[in-house]
mmCIF file of C-alpha atoms in Angstrom:
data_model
loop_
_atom_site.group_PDB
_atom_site.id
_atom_site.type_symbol
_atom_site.label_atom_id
_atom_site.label_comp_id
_atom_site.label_asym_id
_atom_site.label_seq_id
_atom_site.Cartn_x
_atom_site.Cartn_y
_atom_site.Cartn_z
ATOM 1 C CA UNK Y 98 24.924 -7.426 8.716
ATOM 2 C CA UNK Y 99 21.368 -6.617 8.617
ATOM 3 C CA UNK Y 100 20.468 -3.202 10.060
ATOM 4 C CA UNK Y 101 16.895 -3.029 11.596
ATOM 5 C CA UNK Y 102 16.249 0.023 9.206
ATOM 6 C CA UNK Y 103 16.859 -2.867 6.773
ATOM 7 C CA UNK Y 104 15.258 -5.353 8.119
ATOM 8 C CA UNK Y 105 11.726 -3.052 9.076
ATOM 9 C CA UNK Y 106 11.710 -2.325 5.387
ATOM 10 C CA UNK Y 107 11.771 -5.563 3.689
ATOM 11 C CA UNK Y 108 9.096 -6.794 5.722
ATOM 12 C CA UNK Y 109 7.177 -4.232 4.597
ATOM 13 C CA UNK Y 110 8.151 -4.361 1.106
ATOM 14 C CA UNK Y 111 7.201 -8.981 1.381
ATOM 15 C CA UNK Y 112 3.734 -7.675 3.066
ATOM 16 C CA UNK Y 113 3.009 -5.340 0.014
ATOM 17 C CA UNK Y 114 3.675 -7.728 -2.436
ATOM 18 C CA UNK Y 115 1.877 -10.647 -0.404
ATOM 19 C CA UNK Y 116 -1.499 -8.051 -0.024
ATOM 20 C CA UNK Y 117 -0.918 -6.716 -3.738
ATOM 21 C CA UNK Y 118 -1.014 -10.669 -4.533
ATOM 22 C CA UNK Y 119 2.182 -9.721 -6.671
ATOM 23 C CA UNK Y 120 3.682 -13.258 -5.226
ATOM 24 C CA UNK Y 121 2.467 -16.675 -6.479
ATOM 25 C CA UNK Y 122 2.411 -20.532 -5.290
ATOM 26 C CA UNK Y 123 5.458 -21.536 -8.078
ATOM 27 C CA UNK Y 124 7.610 -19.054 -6.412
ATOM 28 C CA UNK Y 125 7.020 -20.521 -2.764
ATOM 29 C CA UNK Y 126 7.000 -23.814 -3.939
ATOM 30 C CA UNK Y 127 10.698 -23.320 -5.485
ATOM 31 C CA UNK Y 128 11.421 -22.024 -1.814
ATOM 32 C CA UNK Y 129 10.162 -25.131 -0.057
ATOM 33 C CA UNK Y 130 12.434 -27.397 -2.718
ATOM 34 C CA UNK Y 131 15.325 -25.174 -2.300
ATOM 35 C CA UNK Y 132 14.536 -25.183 1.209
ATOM 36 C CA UNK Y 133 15.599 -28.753 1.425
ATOM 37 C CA UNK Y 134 19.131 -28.240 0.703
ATOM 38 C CA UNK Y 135 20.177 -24.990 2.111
ATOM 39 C CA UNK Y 136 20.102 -26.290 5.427
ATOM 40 C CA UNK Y 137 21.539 -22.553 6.976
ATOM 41 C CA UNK Y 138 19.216 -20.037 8.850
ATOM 42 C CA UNK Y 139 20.387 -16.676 8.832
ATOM 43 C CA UNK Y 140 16.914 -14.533 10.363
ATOM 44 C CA UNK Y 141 16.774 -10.726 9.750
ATOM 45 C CA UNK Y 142 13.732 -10.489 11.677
ATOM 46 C CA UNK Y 143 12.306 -12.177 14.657
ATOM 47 C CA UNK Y 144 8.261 -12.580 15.072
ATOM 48 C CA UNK Y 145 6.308 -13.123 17.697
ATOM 49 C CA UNK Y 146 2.781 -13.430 16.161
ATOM 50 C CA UNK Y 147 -0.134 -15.240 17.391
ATOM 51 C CA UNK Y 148 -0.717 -19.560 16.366
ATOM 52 C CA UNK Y 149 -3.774 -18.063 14.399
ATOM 53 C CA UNK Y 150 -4.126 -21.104 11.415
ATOM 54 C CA UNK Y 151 -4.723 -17.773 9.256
ATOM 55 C CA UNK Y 152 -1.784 -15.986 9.817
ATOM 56 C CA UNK Y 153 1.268 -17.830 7.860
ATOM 57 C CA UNK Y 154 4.240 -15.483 8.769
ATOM 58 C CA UNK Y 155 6.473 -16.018 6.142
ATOM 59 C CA UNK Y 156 3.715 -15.746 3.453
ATOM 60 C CA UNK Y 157 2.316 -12.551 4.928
ATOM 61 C CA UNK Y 158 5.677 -11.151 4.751
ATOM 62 C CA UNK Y 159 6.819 -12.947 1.420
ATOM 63 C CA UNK Y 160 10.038 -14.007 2.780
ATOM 64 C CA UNK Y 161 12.041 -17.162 2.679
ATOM 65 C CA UNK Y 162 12.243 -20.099 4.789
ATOM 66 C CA UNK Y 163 15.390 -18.999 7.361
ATOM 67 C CA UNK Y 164 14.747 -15.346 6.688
ATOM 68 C CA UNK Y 165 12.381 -15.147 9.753
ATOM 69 C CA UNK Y 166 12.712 -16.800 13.083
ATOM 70 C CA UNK Y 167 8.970 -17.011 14.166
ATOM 71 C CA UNK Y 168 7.475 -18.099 17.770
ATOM 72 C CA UNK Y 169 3.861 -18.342 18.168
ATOM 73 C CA UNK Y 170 1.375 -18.415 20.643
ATOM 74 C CA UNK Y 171 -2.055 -17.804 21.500
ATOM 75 C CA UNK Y 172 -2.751 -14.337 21.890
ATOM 76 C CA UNK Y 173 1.020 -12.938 21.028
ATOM 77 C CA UNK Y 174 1.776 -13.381 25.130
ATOM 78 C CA UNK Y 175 5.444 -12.906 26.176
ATOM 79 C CA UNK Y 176 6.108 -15.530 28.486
ATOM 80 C CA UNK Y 177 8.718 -17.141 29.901
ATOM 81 C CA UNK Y 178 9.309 -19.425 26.805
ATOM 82 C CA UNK Y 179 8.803 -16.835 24.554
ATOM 83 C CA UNK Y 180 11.298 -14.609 26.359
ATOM 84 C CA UNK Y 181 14.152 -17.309 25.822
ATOM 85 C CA UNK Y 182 12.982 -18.246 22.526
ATOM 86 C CA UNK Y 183 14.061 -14.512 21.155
ATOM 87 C CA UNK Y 184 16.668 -14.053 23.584
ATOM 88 C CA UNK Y 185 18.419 -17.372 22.060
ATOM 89 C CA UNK Y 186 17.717 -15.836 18.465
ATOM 90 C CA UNK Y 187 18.957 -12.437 19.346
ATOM 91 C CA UNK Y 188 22.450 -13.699 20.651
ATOM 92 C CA UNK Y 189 22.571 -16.374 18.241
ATOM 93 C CA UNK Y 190 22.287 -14.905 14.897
ATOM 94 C CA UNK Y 191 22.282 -10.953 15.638
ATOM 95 C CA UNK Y 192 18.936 -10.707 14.637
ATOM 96 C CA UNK Y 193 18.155 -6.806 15.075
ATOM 97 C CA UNK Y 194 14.721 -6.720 15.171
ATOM 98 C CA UNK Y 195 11.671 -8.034 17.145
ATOM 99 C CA UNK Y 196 7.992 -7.570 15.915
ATOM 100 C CA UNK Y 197 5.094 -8.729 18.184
ATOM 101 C CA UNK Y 198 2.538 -8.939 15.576
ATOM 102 C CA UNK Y 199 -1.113 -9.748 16.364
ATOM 103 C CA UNK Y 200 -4.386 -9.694 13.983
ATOM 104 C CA UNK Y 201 -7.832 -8.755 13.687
ATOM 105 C CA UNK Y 202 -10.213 -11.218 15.459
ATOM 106 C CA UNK Y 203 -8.129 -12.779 17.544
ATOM 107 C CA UNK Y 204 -9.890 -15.671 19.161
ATOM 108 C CA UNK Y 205 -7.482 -15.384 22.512
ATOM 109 C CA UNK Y 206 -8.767 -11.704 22.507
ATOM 110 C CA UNK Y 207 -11.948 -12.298 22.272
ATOM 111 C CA UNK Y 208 -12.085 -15.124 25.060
ATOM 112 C CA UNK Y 209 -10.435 -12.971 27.316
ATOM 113 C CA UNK Y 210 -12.692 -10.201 26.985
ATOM 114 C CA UNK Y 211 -15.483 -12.817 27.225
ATOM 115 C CA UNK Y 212 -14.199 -13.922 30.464
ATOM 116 C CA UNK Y 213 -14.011 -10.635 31.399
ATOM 117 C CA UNK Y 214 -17.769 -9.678 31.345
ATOM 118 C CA UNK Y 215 -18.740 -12.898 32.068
ATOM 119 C CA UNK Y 216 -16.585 -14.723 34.375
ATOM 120 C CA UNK Y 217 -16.455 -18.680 34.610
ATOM 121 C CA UNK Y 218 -14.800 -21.188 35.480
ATOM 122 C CA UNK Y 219 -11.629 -21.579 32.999
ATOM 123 C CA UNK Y 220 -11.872 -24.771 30.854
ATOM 124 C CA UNK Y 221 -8.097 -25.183 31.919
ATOM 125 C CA UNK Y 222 -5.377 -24.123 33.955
ATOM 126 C CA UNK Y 223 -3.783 -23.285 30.222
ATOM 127 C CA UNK Y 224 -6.147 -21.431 29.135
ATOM 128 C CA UNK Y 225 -6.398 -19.456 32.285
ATOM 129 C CA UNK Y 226 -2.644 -18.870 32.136
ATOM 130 C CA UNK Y 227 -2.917 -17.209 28.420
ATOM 131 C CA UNK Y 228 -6.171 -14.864 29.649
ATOM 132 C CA UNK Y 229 -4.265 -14.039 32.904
ATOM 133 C CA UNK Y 230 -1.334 -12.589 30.262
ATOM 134 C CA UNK Y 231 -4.167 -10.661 28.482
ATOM 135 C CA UNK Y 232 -6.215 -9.642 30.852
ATOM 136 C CA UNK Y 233 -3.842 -6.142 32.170
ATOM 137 C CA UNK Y 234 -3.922 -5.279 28.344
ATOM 138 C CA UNK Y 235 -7.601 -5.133 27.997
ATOM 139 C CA UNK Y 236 -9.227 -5.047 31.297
ATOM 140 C CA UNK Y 237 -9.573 -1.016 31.452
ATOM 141 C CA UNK Y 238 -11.282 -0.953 27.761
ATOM 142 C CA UNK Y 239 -14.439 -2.614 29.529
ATOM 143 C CA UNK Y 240 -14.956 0.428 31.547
ATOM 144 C CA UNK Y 241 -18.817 1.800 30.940
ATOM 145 C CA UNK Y 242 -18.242 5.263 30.176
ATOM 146 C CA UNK Y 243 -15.851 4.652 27.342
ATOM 147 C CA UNK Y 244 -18.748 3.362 25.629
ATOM 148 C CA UNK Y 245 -16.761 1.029 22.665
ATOM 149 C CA UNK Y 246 -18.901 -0.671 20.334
ATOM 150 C CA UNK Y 247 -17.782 -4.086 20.128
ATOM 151 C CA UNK Y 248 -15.643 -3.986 17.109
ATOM 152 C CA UNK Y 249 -13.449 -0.580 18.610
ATOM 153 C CA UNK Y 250 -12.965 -2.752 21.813
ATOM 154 C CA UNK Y 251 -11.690 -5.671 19.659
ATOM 155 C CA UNK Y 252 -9.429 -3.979 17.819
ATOM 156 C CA UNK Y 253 -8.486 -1.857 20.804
ATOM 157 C CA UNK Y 254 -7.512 -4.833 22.903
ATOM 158 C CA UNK Y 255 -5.525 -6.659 19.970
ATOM 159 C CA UNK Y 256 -3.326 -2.949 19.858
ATOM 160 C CA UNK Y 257 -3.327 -2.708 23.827
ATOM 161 C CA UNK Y 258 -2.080 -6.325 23.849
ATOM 162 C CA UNK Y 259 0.140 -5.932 21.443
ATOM 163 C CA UNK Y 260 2.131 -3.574 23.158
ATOM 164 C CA UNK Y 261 2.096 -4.802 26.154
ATOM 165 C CA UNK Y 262 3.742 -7.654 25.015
ATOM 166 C CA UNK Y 263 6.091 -5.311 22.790
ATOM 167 C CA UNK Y 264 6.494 -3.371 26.973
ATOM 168 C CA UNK Y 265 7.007 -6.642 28.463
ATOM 169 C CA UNK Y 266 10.209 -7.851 25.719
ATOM 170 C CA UNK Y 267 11.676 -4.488 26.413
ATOM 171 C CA UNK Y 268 11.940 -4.237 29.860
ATOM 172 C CA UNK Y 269 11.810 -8.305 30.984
ATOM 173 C CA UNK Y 270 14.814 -9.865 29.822
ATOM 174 C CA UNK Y 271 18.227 -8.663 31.048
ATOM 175 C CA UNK Y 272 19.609 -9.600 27.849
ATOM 176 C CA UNK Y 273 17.040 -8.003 25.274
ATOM 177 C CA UNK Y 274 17.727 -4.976 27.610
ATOM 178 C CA UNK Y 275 21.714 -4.993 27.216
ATOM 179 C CA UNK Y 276 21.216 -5.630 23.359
ATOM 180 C CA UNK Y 277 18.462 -2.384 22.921
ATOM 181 C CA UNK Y 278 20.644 0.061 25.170
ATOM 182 C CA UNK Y 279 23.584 -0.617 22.586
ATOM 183 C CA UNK Y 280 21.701 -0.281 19.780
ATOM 184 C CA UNK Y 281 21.768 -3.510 18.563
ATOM 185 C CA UNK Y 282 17.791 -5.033 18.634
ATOM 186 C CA UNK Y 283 15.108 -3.240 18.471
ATOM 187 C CA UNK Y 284 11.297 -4.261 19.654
ATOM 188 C CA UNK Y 285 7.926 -3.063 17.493
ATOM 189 C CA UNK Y 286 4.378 -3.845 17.261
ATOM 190 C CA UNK Y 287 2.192 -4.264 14.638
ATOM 191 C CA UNK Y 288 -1.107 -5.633 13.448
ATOM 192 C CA UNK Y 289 -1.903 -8.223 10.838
ATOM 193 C CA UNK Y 290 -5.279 -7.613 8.728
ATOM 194 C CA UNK Y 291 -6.992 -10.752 8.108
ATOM 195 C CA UNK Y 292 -9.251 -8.459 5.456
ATOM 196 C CA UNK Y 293 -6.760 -7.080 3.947
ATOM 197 C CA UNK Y 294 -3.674 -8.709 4.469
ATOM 198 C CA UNK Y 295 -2.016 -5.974 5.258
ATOM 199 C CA UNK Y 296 0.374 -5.391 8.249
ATOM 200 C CA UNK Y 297 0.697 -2.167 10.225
ATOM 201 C CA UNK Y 298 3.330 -1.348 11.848
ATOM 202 C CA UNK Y 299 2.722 0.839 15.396
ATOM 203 C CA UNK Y 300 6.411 2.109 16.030
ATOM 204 C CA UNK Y 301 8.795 4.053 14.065
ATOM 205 C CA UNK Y 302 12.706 3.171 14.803
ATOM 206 C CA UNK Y 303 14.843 6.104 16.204
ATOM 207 C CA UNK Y 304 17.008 7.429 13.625
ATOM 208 C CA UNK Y 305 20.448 5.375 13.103
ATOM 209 C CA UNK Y 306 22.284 8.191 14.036
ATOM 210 C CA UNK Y 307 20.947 8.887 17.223
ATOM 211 C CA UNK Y 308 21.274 4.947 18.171
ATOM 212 C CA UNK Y 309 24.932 4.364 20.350
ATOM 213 C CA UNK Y 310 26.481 1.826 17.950
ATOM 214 C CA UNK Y 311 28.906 -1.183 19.822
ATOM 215 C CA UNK Y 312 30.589 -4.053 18.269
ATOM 216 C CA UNK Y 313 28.757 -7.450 19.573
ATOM 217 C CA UNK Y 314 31.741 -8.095 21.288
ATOM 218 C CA UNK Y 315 30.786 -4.984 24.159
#
């Protein structure tokens, strides 16, 4: 089984060779054909990453198709859908690690903070409901005598947001909680360059041996 150790360090090892361009379009293409008869999905990694059209997952981590279980959403929120969605993966297949990855210029970002300066009416209850998930993240990074320049607070708010979200998997799902305290998933953050292509990763994962270690029977 797949350690998170393990499983942190071959997505950074599929990012590197995605931003060093070392993969090419043969090699995904044989993935996609072999894809249609290995019908199995056995995810090391779950992601919760933002419906950005420029942020593939699996590409930016150079992995194959049912190597990653992936949800995504505006603005990398963790609601109630989300929440199941990784609690079914988690119990499911063992997965042992979570990332909440979000990117540079992130359009949900940016609306909220536009919203918050300049309030309106929402376009949508929808939309409203994503900004209202923001908006705790960000709303203090407005304040005057911080005195951001507007690219700081954007990239700011993506990180605040981020871990929020990374807060709100930790601490808001009875399960996710049971599966952490025994060692078993783990929750990180991280930010997807859209000019580089290059992930960062915000947290570092506790040494193994300091992590309790229980059979997924406990």
């Amino acid at each position: 089984m797949t350690t998170a150790h393990e499983a942190l360090q071959r997505l950074r090892e599929g990012n590197e060779r995605f931003a060093s361009e070392v993969h090419t379009g043969e090699r995904f293409l044989h993935r996609m054909r072999r894809a249609k008869t290995n019908f199995e999905q056995r995810p090391f990694a779950i992601i919760l990453g933002c419906s950005d059209s420029r942020v593939p997952v699996e590409i930016v981590f150079d992995q194959d198709l049912g190597d990653l279980f992936v949800i995504r959403v505006a603005g990398n929120i963790a609601a109630p859908s989300q929440l199941g969605s990784i609690e079914f993966a988690a119990a499911e297949f063992g997965t042992p690690l979570v990332v909440v990855m979000g990117h540079s210029h992130c359009g949900a970002i940016l609306g909220t903070l536009e919203q918050l300066r300049r309030p309106t009416e929402a376009r949508s209850p929808h939309l409203r409901f994503i900004a209202d998930r923001i908006r705790p993240a960000v709303a203090d990074l407005l304040a005057p005598e911080l005195g951001y320049d507007r690219e700081t607070l954007i990239r700011k708010s993506v990180q605040a947001n981020v871990r929020q979200s990374v807060e709100q998997l930790r601490h808001g799902s009875k399960i996710l909680e049971r599966l952490i305290e025994k060692g078993q998933l783990h929750v990180v953050g991280a930010e997807y360059s859209l000019e580089t292509g290059r992930v960062e990763f915000f947290d570092a994962l506790p040494d193994p041996g300091s992590v309790p270690q229980h059979s997924p029977n406990d």
